[in-house]
Short mmCIF file of N, CA, C and O and ligand atoms in Angstrom, two decimals:
data_model
loop_
_atom_site.label_atom_id
_atom_site.label_comp_id
_atom_site.label_asym_id
_atom_site.label_seq_id
_atom_site.Cartn_x
_atom_site.Cartn_y
_atom_site.Cartn_z
N MET P 1 -3.32 2.31 -5.88
CA MET P 1 -2.88 0.92 -5.71
C MET P 1 -3.72 0.00 -6.58
O MET P 1 -4.93 0.13 -6.68
N ALA P 2 -3.04 -0.95 -7.23
CA ALA P 2 -3.75 -1.94 -8.04
C ALA P 2 -4.51 -2.89 -7.12
O ALA P 2 -4.12 -3.07 -5.97
N ASP P 3 -5.58 -3.47 -7.62
CA ASP P 3 -6.36 -4.41 -6.83
C ASP P 3 -5.50 -5.63 -6.49
O ASP P 3 -5.05 -6.34 -7.40
N PRO P 4 -5.25 -5.88 -5.18
CA PRO P 4 -4.37 -6.99 -4.80
C PRO P 4 -4.84 -8.35 -5.35
O PRO P 4 -4.01 -9.18 -5.72
N GLU P 5 -6.16 -8.54 -5.42
CA GLU P 5 -6.70 -9.81 -5.96
C GLU P 5 -6.31 -9.99 -7.43
O GLU P 5 -5.88 -11.05 -7.86
N ALA P 6 -6.45 -8.89 -8.19
CA ALA P 6 -6.11 -8.93 -9.61
C ALA P 6 -4.61 -9.15 -9.80
O ALA P 6 -4.18 -9.90 -10.68
N ARG P 7 -3.81 -8.50 -8.96
CA ARG P 7 -2.36 -8.68 -9.04
C ARG P 7 -1.96 -10.11 -8.71
O ARG P 7 -1.09 -10.68 -9.36
N LEU P 8 -2.63 -10.69 -7.71
CA LEU P 8 -2.34 -12.08 -7.34
C LEU P 8 -2.63 -13.01 -8.51
O LEU P 8 -1.84 -13.91 -8.81
N ASP P 9 -3.74 -12.75 -9.21
CA ASP P 9 -4.07 -13.52 -10.41
C ASP P 9 -2.98 -13.41 -11.47
O ASP P 9 -2.56 -14.40 -12.05
N GLU P 10 -2.51 -12.17 -11.71
CA GLU P 10 -1.48 -11.95 -12.72
C GLU P 10 -0.18 -12.66 -12.36
O GLU P 10 0.48 -13.26 -13.21
N LEU P 11 0.18 -12.59 -11.07
CA LEU P 11 1.42 -13.23 -10.63
C LEU P 11 1.35 -14.75 -10.74
O LEU P 11 2.28 -15.39 -11.24
N THR P 12 0.23 -15.33 -10.31
CA THR P 12 0.10 -16.79 -10.36
C THR P 12 0.04 -17.27 -11.82
O THR P 12 0.69 -18.23 -12.18
N THR P 13 -0.72 -16.54 -12.65
CA THR P 13 -0.81 -16.92 -14.08
C THR P 13 0.56 -16.85 -14.74
O THR P 13 0.96 -17.75 -15.46
N GLY P 14 1.30 -15.76 -14.46
CA GLY P 14 2.63 -15.58 -15.03
C GLY P 14 3.57 -16.72 -14.67
O GLY P 14 4.30 -17.23 -15.52
N LEU P 15 3.56 -17.11 -13.41
CA LEU P 15 4.45 -18.19 -12.97
C LEU P 15 4.03 -19.53 -13.58
O LEU P 15 4.87 -20.32 -14.00
N ARG P 16 2.71 -19.78 -13.61
CA ARG P 16 2.21 -21.03 -14.18
C ARG P 16 2.58 -21.15 -15.66
O ARG P 16 3.03 -22.19 -16.11
N GLU P 17 2.40 -20.04 -16.39
CA GLU P 17 2.71 -20.05 -17.83
C GLU P 17 4.17 -20.37 -18.09
O GLU P 17 4.52 -20.88 -19.14
N ARG P 18 5.03 -20.03 -17.13
CA ARG P 18 6.45 -20.34 -17.28
C ARG P 18 6.80 -21.70 -16.68
O ARG P 18 7.97 -22.02 -16.50
N GLY P 19 5.78 -22.46 -16.37
CA GLY P 19 5.99 -23.83 -15.91
C GLY P 19 6.46 -23.97 -14.47
O GLY P 19 7.10 -24.96 -14.12
N ASN P 20 6.18 -22.96 -13.66
CA ASN P 20 6.59 -23.03 -12.26
C ASN P 20 5.50 -23.64 -11.39
O ASN P 20 4.32 -23.35 -11.58
N ARG P 21 5.93 -24.45 -10.45
CA ARG P 21 4.99 -25.04 -9.50
C ARG P 21 4.60 -24.00 -8.47
O ARG P 21 5.42 -23.21 -8.02
N LEU P 22 3.32 -24.00 -8.13
CA LEU P 22 2.85 -23.04 -7.13
C LEU P 22 2.61 -23.76 -5.80
O LEU P 22 1.52 -24.22 -5.52
N THR P 23 3.67 -23.85 -5.03
CA THR P 23 3.57 -24.46 -3.70
C THR P 23 2.83 -23.51 -2.77
O THR P 23 2.75 -22.31 -3.04
N PRO P 24 2.29 -24.03 -1.65
CA PRO P 24 1.61 -23.14 -0.70
C PRO P 24 2.54 -22.04 -0.19
O PRO P 24 2.09 -20.90 0.02
N GLN P 25 3.83 -22.36 -0.01
CA GLN P 25 4.79 -21.34 0.43
C GLN P 25 4.92 -20.24 -0.61
O GLN P 25 4.95 -19.06 -0.29
N ARG P 26 5.00 -20.67 -1.88
CA ARG P 26 5.15 -19.70 -2.96
C ARG P 26 3.89 -18.83 -3.07
O ARG P 26 3.98 -17.62 -3.29
N MET P 27 2.73 -19.44 -2.88
CA MET P 27 1.48 -18.68 -2.90
C MET P 27 1.47 -17.63 -1.78
O MET P 27 0.98 -16.51 -1.98
N ALA P 28 2.01 -18.01 -0.63
CA ALA P 28 2.06 -17.06 0.50
C ALA P 28 2.94 -15.87 0.14
O ALA P 28 2.59 -14.72 0.46
N VAL P 29 4.06 -16.12 -0.55
CA VAL P 29 4.95 -15.04 -0.98
C VAL P 29 4.21 -14.13 -1.97
O VAL P 29 4.25 -12.90 -1.87
N LEU P 30 3.51 -14.76 -2.92
CA LEU P 30 2.78 -13.99 -3.94
C LEU P 30 1.70 -13.12 -3.31
O LEU P 30 1.50 -11.98 -3.72
N LYS P 31 1.02 -13.66 -2.29
CA LYS P 31 -0.04 -12.89 -1.62
C LYS P 31 0.54 -11.65 -0.96
O LYS P 31 -0.06 -10.57 -1.02
N ILE P 32 1.69 -11.80 -0.34
CA ILE P 32 2.33 -10.65 0.32
C ILE P 32 2.75 -9.62 -0.73
O ILE P 32 2.52 -8.42 -0.57
N LEU P 33 3.31 -10.09 -1.84
CA LEU P 33 3.78 -9.18 -2.88
C LEU P 33 2.64 -8.52 -3.66
O LEU P 33 2.80 -7.43 -4.19
N ALA P 34 1.50 -9.19 -3.74
CA ALA P 34 0.36 -8.62 -4.47
C ALA P 34 -0.13 -7.35 -3.80
O ALA P 34 -0.61 -6.43 -4.46
N THR P 35 0.03 -7.29 -2.47
CA THR P 35 -0.35 -6.08 -1.74
C THR P 35 0.88 -5.21 -1.50
O THR P 35 0.82 -3.99 -1.64
N SER P 36 1.99 -5.84 -1.15
CA SER P 36 3.25 -5.16 -0.85
C SER P 36 3.09 -4.04 0.16
O SER P 36 3.59 -2.94 -0.01
N GLU P 37 2.38 -4.36 1.23
CA GLU P 37 2.19 -3.43 2.35
C GLU P 37 3.54 -3.02 2.92
O GLU P 37 4.31 -3.86 3.36
N GLY P 38 3.85 -1.72 2.85
CA GLY P 38 5.10 -1.21 3.40
C GLY P 38 6.32 -1.53 2.55
O GLY P 38 7.43 -1.21 2.92
N HIS P 39 6.13 -2.18 1.39
CA HIS P 39 7.22 -2.56 0.50
C HIS P 39 8.26 -3.42 1.22
O HIS P 39 9.34 -2.94 1.58
N PRO P 40 7.93 -4.70 1.45
CA PRO P 40 8.78 -5.55 2.29
C PRO P 40 10.11 -5.92 1.64
O PRO P 40 10.25 -5.92 0.42
N SER P 41 11.08 -6.23 2.49
CA SER P 41 12.35 -6.82 2.05
C SER P 41 12.14 -8.33 1.99
O SER P 41 11.13 -8.85 2.49
N VAL P 42 13.10 -9.05 1.41
CA VAL P 42 13.01 -10.51 1.36
C VAL P 42 12.93 -11.07 2.79
O VAL P 42 12.16 -11.97 3.07
N GLU P 43 13.71 -10.48 3.69
CA GLU P 43 13.72 -10.94 5.08
C GLU P 43 12.34 -10.74 5.73
O GLU P 43 11.88 -11.59 6.49
N GLN P 44 11.71 -9.60 5.44
CA GLN P 44 10.38 -9.33 6.01
C GLN P 44 9.34 -10.30 5.44
O GLN P 44 8.45 -10.75 6.18
N ILE P 45 9.44 -10.61 4.14
CA ILE P 45 8.52 -11.58 3.53
C ILE P 45 8.72 -12.93 4.22
O ILE P 45 7.75 -13.60 4.60
N TYR P 46 9.97 -13.29 4.41
CA TYR P 46 10.34 -14.54 5.07
C TYR P 46 9.70 -14.65 6.46
O TYR P 46 9.09 -15.66 6.80
N GLU P 47 9.81 -13.57 7.24
CA GLU P 47 9.24 -13.56 8.59
C GLU P 47 7.73 -13.78 8.55
O GLU P 47 7.17 -14.49 9.38
N ARG P 48 7.08 -13.17 7.57
CA ARG P 48 5.61 -13.28 7.47
C ARG P 48 5.20 -14.68 7.01
O ARG P 48 4.24 -15.25 7.52
N VAL P 49 5.93 -15.23 6.02
CA VAL P 49 5.58 -16.55 5.49
C VAL P 49 5.81 -17.63 6.55
O VAL P 49 5.05 -18.59 6.67
N LYS P 50 6.86 -17.46 7.36
CA LYS P 50 7.22 -18.44 8.39
C LYS P 50 6.11 -18.66 9.42
O LYS P 50 6.05 -19.71 10.05
N VAL P 51 5.27 -17.64 9.62
CA VAL P 51 4.18 -17.76 10.59
C VAL P 51 3.29 -18.96 10.23
O VAL P 51 2.96 -19.78 11.08
N ASP P 52 2.93 -19.08 8.95
CA ASP P 52 2.08 -20.19 8.51
C ASP P 52 2.88 -21.40 8.02
O ASP P 52 2.40 -22.52 8.06
N PHE P 53 4.10 -21.14 7.53
CA PHE P 53 4.91 -22.23 6.98
C PHE P 53 6.31 -22.20 7.61
O PHE P 53 7.26 -21.69 7.00
N PRO P 54 6.42 -22.74 8.82
CA PRO P 54 7.69 -22.65 9.56
C PRO P 54 8.87 -23.32 8.85
O PRO P 54 10.02 -23.01 9.14
N MET P 55 8.56 -24.26 7.91
CA MET P 55 9.64 -24.98 7.23
C MET P 55 10.22 -24.22 6.04
O MET P 55 11.17 -24.66 5.41
N THR P 56 9.63 -23.07 5.72
CA THR P 56 10.10 -22.28 4.57
C THR P 56 11.55 -21.83 4.77
O THR P 56 11.93 -21.48 5.88
N SER P 57 12.33 -21.84 3.69
CA SER P 57 13.70 -21.34 3.78
C SER P 57 13.79 -19.97 3.12
O SER P 57 13.00 -19.64 2.24
N LEU P 58 14.77 -19.21 3.59
CA LEU P 58 14.99 -17.87 3.03
C LEU P 58 15.31 -17.99 1.53
O LEU P 58 14.92 -17.13 0.73
N ALA P 59 15.99 -19.08 1.14
CA ALA P 59 16.35 -19.30 -0.26
C ALA P 59 15.10 -19.40 -1.14
O ALA P 59 15.10 -18.93 -2.28
N THR P 60 14.05 -20.02 -0.63
CA THR P 60 12.79 -20.15 -1.38
C THR P 60 12.22 -18.78 -1.67
O THR P 60 11.74 -18.51 -2.77
N ILE P 61 12.25 -17.90 -0.68
CA ILE P 61 11.71 -16.55 -0.85
C ILE P 61 12.56 -15.81 -1.90
O ILE P 61 12.01 -15.19 -2.81
N TYR P 62 13.89 -15.91 -1.76
CA TYR P 62 14.79 -15.26 -2.71
C TYR P 62 14.51 -15.71 -4.13
O TYR P 62 14.43 -14.92 -5.06
N LYS P 63 14.36 -17.04 -4.30
CA LYS P 63 14.14 -17.60 -5.63
C LYS P 63 12.86 -17.06 -6.25
O LYS P 63 12.83 -16.69 -7.43
N THR P 64 11.80 -17.01 -5.45
CA THR P 64 10.51 -16.54 -5.96
C THR P 64 10.60 -15.06 -6.34
O THR P 64 10.13 -14.66 -7.41
N VAL P 65 11.21 -14.26 -5.47
CA VAL P 65 11.31 -12.83 -5.74
C VAL P 65 12.18 -12.57 -6.97
O VAL P 65 11.83 -11.76 -7.84
N THR P 66 13.29 -13.30 -7.11
CA THR P 66 14.18 -13.15 -8.27
C THR P 66 13.46 -13.52 -9.56
O THR P 66 13.56 -12.82 -10.57
N LEU P 67 12.70 -14.60 -9.50
CA LEU P 67 11.92 -15.04 -10.65
C LEU P 67 10.93 -13.96 -11.09
O LEU P 67 10.84 -13.60 -12.27
N LEU P 68 10.21 -13.41 -10.13
CA LEU P 68 9.22 -12.37 -10.43
C LEU P 68 9.91 -11.11 -10.97
O LEU P 68 9.37 -10.42 -11.84
N LYS P 69 11.09 -10.82 -10.45
CA LYS P 69 11.84 -9.66 -10.91
C LYS P 69 12.23 -9.85 -12.38
O LYS P 69 12.10 -8.95 -13.19
N GLU P 70 12.69 -11.05 -12.73
CA GLU P 70 13.06 -11.35 -14.11
C GLU P 70 11.85 -11.25 -15.03
O GLU P 70 11.97 -10.89 -16.20
N MET P 71 10.68 -11.57 -14.51
CA MET P 71 9.45 -11.48 -15.29
C MET P 71 8.93 -10.05 -15.37
O MET P 71 7.95 -9.78 -16.06
N GLY P 72 9.55 -9.14 -14.64
CA GLY P 72 9.09 -7.76 -14.60
C GLY P 72 7.81 -7.58 -13.80
O GLY P 72 7.07 -6.61 -13.99
N GLU P 73 7.56 -8.53 -12.89
CA GLU P 73 6.32 -8.49 -12.10
C GLU P 73 6.51 -7.91 -10.71
O GLU P 73 5.58 -7.87 -9.91
N VAL P 74 7.75 -7.51 -10.41
CA VAL P 74 8.00 -6.89 -9.12
C VAL P 74 9.04 -5.79 -9.30
O VAL P 74 9.97 -5.92 -10.09
N LEU P 75 8.83 -4.67 -8.62
CA LEU P 75 9.76 -3.55 -8.68
C LEU P 75 10.73 -3.67 -7.51
O LEU P 75 10.30 -3.83 -6.37
N GLU P 76 12.02 -3.59 -7.80
CA GLU P 76 13.03 -3.67 -6.75
C GLU P 76 13.55 -2.28 -6.43
O GLU P 76 13.93 -1.53 -7.32
N LEU P 77 13.57 -1.96 -5.14
CA LEU P 77 14.15 -0.70 -4.69
C LEU P 77 15.43 -1.02 -3.94
O LEU P 77 15.38 -1.62 -2.86
N GLY P 78 16.56 -0.67 -4.52
CA GLY P 78 17.83 -0.97 -3.88
C GLY P 78 18.28 0.16 -2.97
O GLY P 78 18.06 1.32 -3.27
N PHE P 79 18.89 -0.21 -1.83
CA PHE P 79 19.45 0.78 -0.91
C PHE P 79 20.87 0.38 -0.56
O PHE P 79 21.12 -0.79 -0.25
N SER P 80 21.79 1.33 -0.60
CA SER P 80 23.19 0.99 -0.37
C SER P 80 23.42 0.54 1.07
O SER P 80 24.28 -0.28 1.34
N ASP P 81 22.65 1.08 2.02
CA ASP P 81 22.91 0.77 3.43
C ASP P 81 21.82 -0.10 4.04
O ASP P 81 21.75 -0.24 5.26
N ASP P 82 20.96 -0.66 3.22
CA ASP P 82 19.86 -1.45 3.76
C ASP P 82 19.42 -2.50 2.74
O ASP P 82 19.88 -2.48 1.60
N SER P 83 18.54 -3.41 3.16
CA SER P 83 18.07 -4.46 2.26
C SER P 83 17.26 -3.88 1.11
O SER P 83 16.62 -2.83 1.26
N ASN P 84 17.25 -4.57 -0.02
CA ASN P 84 16.37 -4.20 -1.12
C ASN P 84 14.92 -4.39 -0.67
O ASN P 84 14.61 -5.28 0.10
N ARG P 85 14.06 -3.54 -1.21
CA ARG P 85 12.64 -3.62 -0.86
C ARG P 85 11.85 -3.85 -2.15
O ARG P 85 12.31 -3.51 -3.24
N TYR P 86 10.65 -4.43 -2.02
CA TYR P 86 9.93 -4.86 -3.21
C TYR P 86 8.48 -4.38 -3.26
O TYR P 86 7.80 -4.31 -2.23
N ASP P 87 8.05 -4.06 -4.48
CA ASP P 87 6.66 -3.70 -4.73
C ASP P 87 6.14 -4.58 -5.86
O ASP P 87 6.55 -4.44 -7.01
N GLY P 88 5.28 -5.52 -5.50
CA GLY P 88 4.67 -6.39 -6.50
C GLY P 88 3.28 -5.93 -6.86
O GLY P 88 2.61 -6.52 -7.70
N ASN P 89 2.84 -4.88 -6.18
CA ASN P 89 1.52 -4.32 -6.49
C ASN P 89 1.61 -3.41 -7.70
O ASN P 89 0.76 -3.45 -8.58
N LYS P 90 2.66 -2.57 -7.72
CA LYS P 90 2.92 -1.69 -8.86
C LYS P 90 4.33 -2.00 -9.34
O LYS P 90 5.29 -1.41 -8.85
N PRO P 91 4.48 -2.90 -10.31
CA PRO P 91 5.82 -3.36 -10.71
C PRO P 91 6.58 -2.40 -11.62
O PRO P 91 7.67 -2.71 -12.04
N TYR P 92 6.00 -1.26 -11.92
CA TYR P 92 6.65 -0.28 -12.80
C TYR P 92 7.20 0.87 -11.95
O TYR P 92 6.75 1.06 -10.81
N PRO P 93 8.18 1.65 -12.48
CA PRO P 93 8.76 2.74 -11.69
C PRO P 93 7.71 3.75 -11.24
O PRO P 93 6.85 4.14 -12.02
N HIS P 94 7.77 4.13 -9.97
CA HIS P 94 6.87 5.15 -9.43
C HIS P 94 7.52 5.75 -8.18
O HIS P 94 8.41 5.15 -7.60
N PRO P 95 7.08 6.97 -7.79
CA PRO P 95 7.70 7.62 -6.63
C PRO P 95 7.40 6.89 -5.32
O PRO P 95 6.36 6.23 -5.20
N HIS P 96 8.29 7.04 -4.36
CA HIS P 96 8.10 6.43 -3.05
C HIS P 96 8.37 7.40 -1.92
O HIS P 96 9.14 8.34 -2.06
N LEU P 97 7.69 7.15 -0.81
CA LEU P 97 7.87 7.90 0.42
C LEU P 97 8.50 6.94 1.44
O LEU P 97 7.92 5.89 1.73
N ILE P 98 9.66 7.30 1.94
CA ILE P 98 10.40 6.39 2.81
C ILE P 98 10.57 7.00 4.19
O ILE P 98 11.09 8.12 4.32
N CYS P 99 10.12 6.29 5.22
CA CYS P 99 10.31 6.79 6.59
C CYS P 99 11.71 6.39 7.04
O CYS P 99 12.08 5.22 7.03
N THR P 100 12.49 7.39 7.46
CA THR P 100 13.89 7.14 7.83
C THR P 100 14.00 6.45 9.19
O THR P 100 15.03 5.91 9.53
N LYS P 101 12.89 6.47 9.95
CA LYS P 101 12.94 5.87 11.29
C LYS P 101 12.47 4.41 11.27
O LYS P 101 13.21 3.52 11.61
N CYS P 102 11.21 4.17 10.85
CA CYS P 102 10.68 2.80 10.87
C CYS P 102 10.89 2.08 9.54
O CYS P 102 10.58 0.90 9.43
N LYS P 103 11.43 2.79 8.54
CA LYS P 103 11.76 2.21 7.23
C LYS P 103 10.53 1.77 6.44
O LYS P 103 10.66 1.01 5.48
N ASN P 104 9.35 2.22 6.86
CA ASN P 104 8.15 1.90 6.09
C ASN P 104 8.23 2.66 4.76
O ASN P 104 8.73 3.78 4.70
N ILE P 105 7.75 2.03 3.69
CA ILE P 105 7.75 2.69 2.38
C ILE P 105 6.34 2.66 1.82
O ILE P 105 5.70 1.60 1.79
N VAL P 106 5.84 3.81 1.39
CA VAL P 106 4.51 3.88 0.79
C VAL P 106 4.58 4.62 -0.54
O VAL P 106 5.58 5.29 -0.85
N ASP P 107 3.53 4.48 -1.33
CA ASP P 107 3.42 5.22 -2.58
C ASP P 107 2.65 6.51 -2.32
O ASP P 107 1.51 6.45 -1.88
N PRO P 108 3.25 7.68 -2.57
CA PRO P 108 2.51 8.92 -2.36
C PRO P 108 1.39 9.04 -3.40
O PRO P 108 1.59 8.75 -4.58
N LYS P 109 0.20 9.40 -2.93
CA LYS P 109 -0.93 9.53 -3.85
C LYS P 109 -1.05 10.97 -4.31
O LYS P 109 -1.89 11.73 -3.88
N VAL P 110 -0.11 11.37 -5.18
CA VAL P 110 -0.07 12.73 -5.69
C VAL P 110 -0.11 12.67 -7.22
O VAL P 110 0.83 12.19 -7.85
N ALA P 111 -1.21 13.14 -7.78
CA ALA P 111 -1.44 12.99 -9.22
C ALA P 111 -0.37 13.69 -10.06
O ALA P 111 0.06 13.16 -11.08
N THR P 112 0.09 14.87 -9.63
CA THR P 112 1.04 15.65 -10.44
C THR P 112 2.37 14.91 -10.63
O THR P 112 3.09 15.17 -11.58
N LEU P 113 2.70 13.98 -9.70
CA LEU P 113 3.96 13.26 -9.82
C LEU P 113 3.99 12.39 -11.08
O LEU P 113 5.05 12.20 -11.68
N SER P 114 2.83 11.86 -11.47
CA SER P 114 2.82 11.00 -12.66
C SER P 114 2.99 11.83 -13.93
O SER P 114 3.41 11.30 -14.96
N GLU P 115 2.71 13.12 -13.86
CA GLU P 115 2.91 13.99 -15.02
C GLU P 115 4.36 14.42 -15.15
O GLU P 115 4.80 14.87 -16.21
N LEU P 116 5.11 14.27 -14.06
CA LEU P 116 6.51 14.66 -14.02
C LEU P 116 7.32 13.94 -15.11
O LEU P 116 8.19 14.52 -15.76
N HIS P 117 7.01 12.67 -15.29
CA HIS P 117 7.64 11.81 -16.28
C HIS P 117 7.58 12.46 -17.68
O HIS P 117 8.61 12.63 -18.35
N GLN P 118 6.37 12.85 -18.10
CA GLN P 118 6.19 13.47 -19.41
C GLN P 118 6.90 14.82 -19.49
O GLN P 118 7.49 15.17 -20.52
N GLU P 119 6.84 15.57 -18.38
CA GLU P 119 7.46 16.89 -18.32
C GLU P 119 8.98 16.78 -18.49
O GLU P 119 9.58 17.54 -19.25
N VAL P 120 9.58 15.82 -17.78
CA VAL P 120 11.03 15.61 -17.87
C VAL P 120 11.41 15.23 -19.30
O VAL P 120 12.38 15.75 -19.86
N ALA P 121 10.63 14.35 -19.92
CA ALA P 121 10.90 13.92 -21.29
C ALA P 121 10.80 15.13 -22.24
O ALA P 121 11.64 15.32 -23.12
N ARG P 122 9.78 15.95 -22.03
CA ARG P 122 9.52 17.09 -22.90
C ARG P 122 10.66 18.10 -22.85
O ARG P 122 11.19 18.51 -23.88
N VAL P 123 11.06 18.51 -21.64
CA VAL P 123 12.07 19.56 -21.52
C VAL P 123 13.48 19.07 -21.82
O VAL P 123 14.34 19.85 -22.20
N SER P 124 13.73 17.77 -21.67
CA SER P 124 15.11 17.27 -21.86
C SER P 124 15.33 16.66 -23.24
O SER P 124 16.46 16.53 -23.70
N GLY P 125 14.25 16.24 -23.90
CA GLY P 125 14.38 15.54 -25.17
C GLY P 125 14.77 14.08 -25.01
O GLY P 125 14.98 13.36 -25.97
N TYR P 126 14.89 13.64 -23.74
CA TYR P 126 15.22 12.23 -23.48
C TYR P 126 13.99 11.36 -23.71
O TYR P 126 12.87 11.79 -23.48
N GLN P 127 14.25 10.12 -24.14
CA GLN P 127 13.21 9.10 -24.09
C GLN P 127 13.39 8.43 -22.74
O GLN P 127 14.35 7.70 -22.53
N ILE P 128 12.51 8.69 -21.83
CA ILE P 128 12.65 8.17 -20.47
C ILE P 128 12.24 6.69 -20.46
O ILE P 128 11.14 6.35 -20.89
N VAL P 129 13.12 5.83 -19.98
CA VAL P 129 12.78 4.41 -19.89
C VAL P 129 12.49 3.99 -18.45
O VAL P 129 11.80 3.01 -18.20
N SER P 130 13.02 4.74 -17.50
CA SER P 130 12.81 4.40 -16.11
C SER P 130 13.11 5.62 -15.26
O SER P 130 13.66 6.61 -15.75
N HIS P 131 12.74 5.57 -14.00
CA HIS P 131 13.11 6.65 -13.10
C HIS P 131 13.10 6.17 -11.67
O HIS P 131 12.53 5.14 -11.35
N ARG P 132 13.73 6.96 -10.82
CA ARG P 132 13.78 6.63 -9.41
C ARG P 132 13.52 7.93 -8.67
O ARG P 132 14.25 8.90 -8.84
N LEU P 133 12.47 7.97 -7.89
CA LEU P 133 12.12 9.19 -7.17
C LEU P 133 11.71 8.83 -5.75
O LEU P 133 10.66 8.22 -5.54
N ASP P 134 12.55 9.15 -4.79
CA ASP P 134 12.29 8.80 -3.39
C ASP P 134 12.19 10.06 -2.53
O ASP P 134 13.03 10.95 -2.64
N PHE P 135 11.19 10.10 -1.69
CA PHE P 135 11.08 11.16 -0.69
C PHE P 135 11.40 10.54 0.66
O PHE P 135 10.86 9.48 0.99
N PHE P 136 12.27 11.18 1.44
CA PHE P 136 12.61 10.66 2.76
C PHE P 136 12.05 11.57 3.85
O PHE P 136 12.04 12.78 3.69
N GLY P 137 11.58 10.96 4.93
CA GLY P 137 11.06 11.77 6.02
C GLY P 137 10.57 10.91 7.16
O GLY P 137 10.85 9.71 7.21
N LEU P 138 9.84 11.54 8.09
CA LEU P 138 9.26 10.82 9.22
C LEU P 138 7.78 10.61 8.94
O LEU P 138 7.05 11.56 8.66
N CYS P 139 7.32 9.36 9.02
CA CYS P 139 5.91 9.07 8.80
C CYS P 139 5.07 9.60 9.97
O CYS P 139 5.62 9.88 11.04
N PRO P 140 3.75 9.79 9.78
CA PRO P 140 2.92 10.33 10.86
C PRO P 140 3.02 9.54 12.16
O PRO P 140 3.04 10.13 13.23
N GLN P 141 3.09 8.20 12.07
CA GLN P 141 3.19 7.37 13.28
C GLN P 141 4.48 7.67 14.03
O GLN P 141 4.48 7.79 15.26
N CYS P 142 5.58 7.80 13.32
CA CYS P 142 6.87 8.08 13.97
C CYS P 142 6.91 9.49 14.53
O CYS P 142 7.56 9.74 15.54
N GLN P 143 6.21 10.42 13.89
CA GLN P 143 6.16 11.78 14.42
C GLN P 143 5.46 11.81 15.76
O GLN P 143 5.85 12.52 16.67
N GLU P 144 4.40 10.99 15.89
CA GLU P 144 3.65 10.94 17.16
C GLU P 144 4.47 10.36 18.29
O GLU P 144 4.34 10.76 19.43
N LYS P 145 5.32 9.40 17.93
CA LYS P 145 6.12 8.69 18.94
C LYS P 145 7.26 9.55 19.49
O LYS P 145 7.88 9.19 20.47
N LYS P 146 7.53 10.67 18.87
CA LYS P 146 8.70 11.49 19.26
C LYS P 146 8.64 11.95 20.71
O LYS P 146 7.59 12.33 21.20
ZN1 ZN S 201 7.94 5.74 10.45
ZN1 ZN S 202 5.61 1.33 -4.52
#
């Protein structure tokens, strides 16, 4: 995981350089995305920001996330049957572990997975520009609750 403090700096600098105002609400969104604990959806970010800023609108969260996506500062994980989820800590493609029960999403810390990219390029002759690799299962917390 990238240092959340450093990521927050990158996100705020990026937005400022593009002439965006950094409201306290927007800063709260950036803080959540800099860590991206559990890879939140826009709705989950909204719920968290509302605790400190009850006047925040869902549209504000959407706008900020869309802006960051256009800047390439947040990775979007789309799901056909569920909300999109976001990783602003690691904005580039990387593997994910998805709990099918509580929907928590984490980054697996497996070194060989990062070599997979080069291996796929080597054996296929493709120039890989992106990838999507998701593992689905039950997280340890959900296994205990069974
Ligand atoms: Zn779970
Ligand atoms: Zn991730």
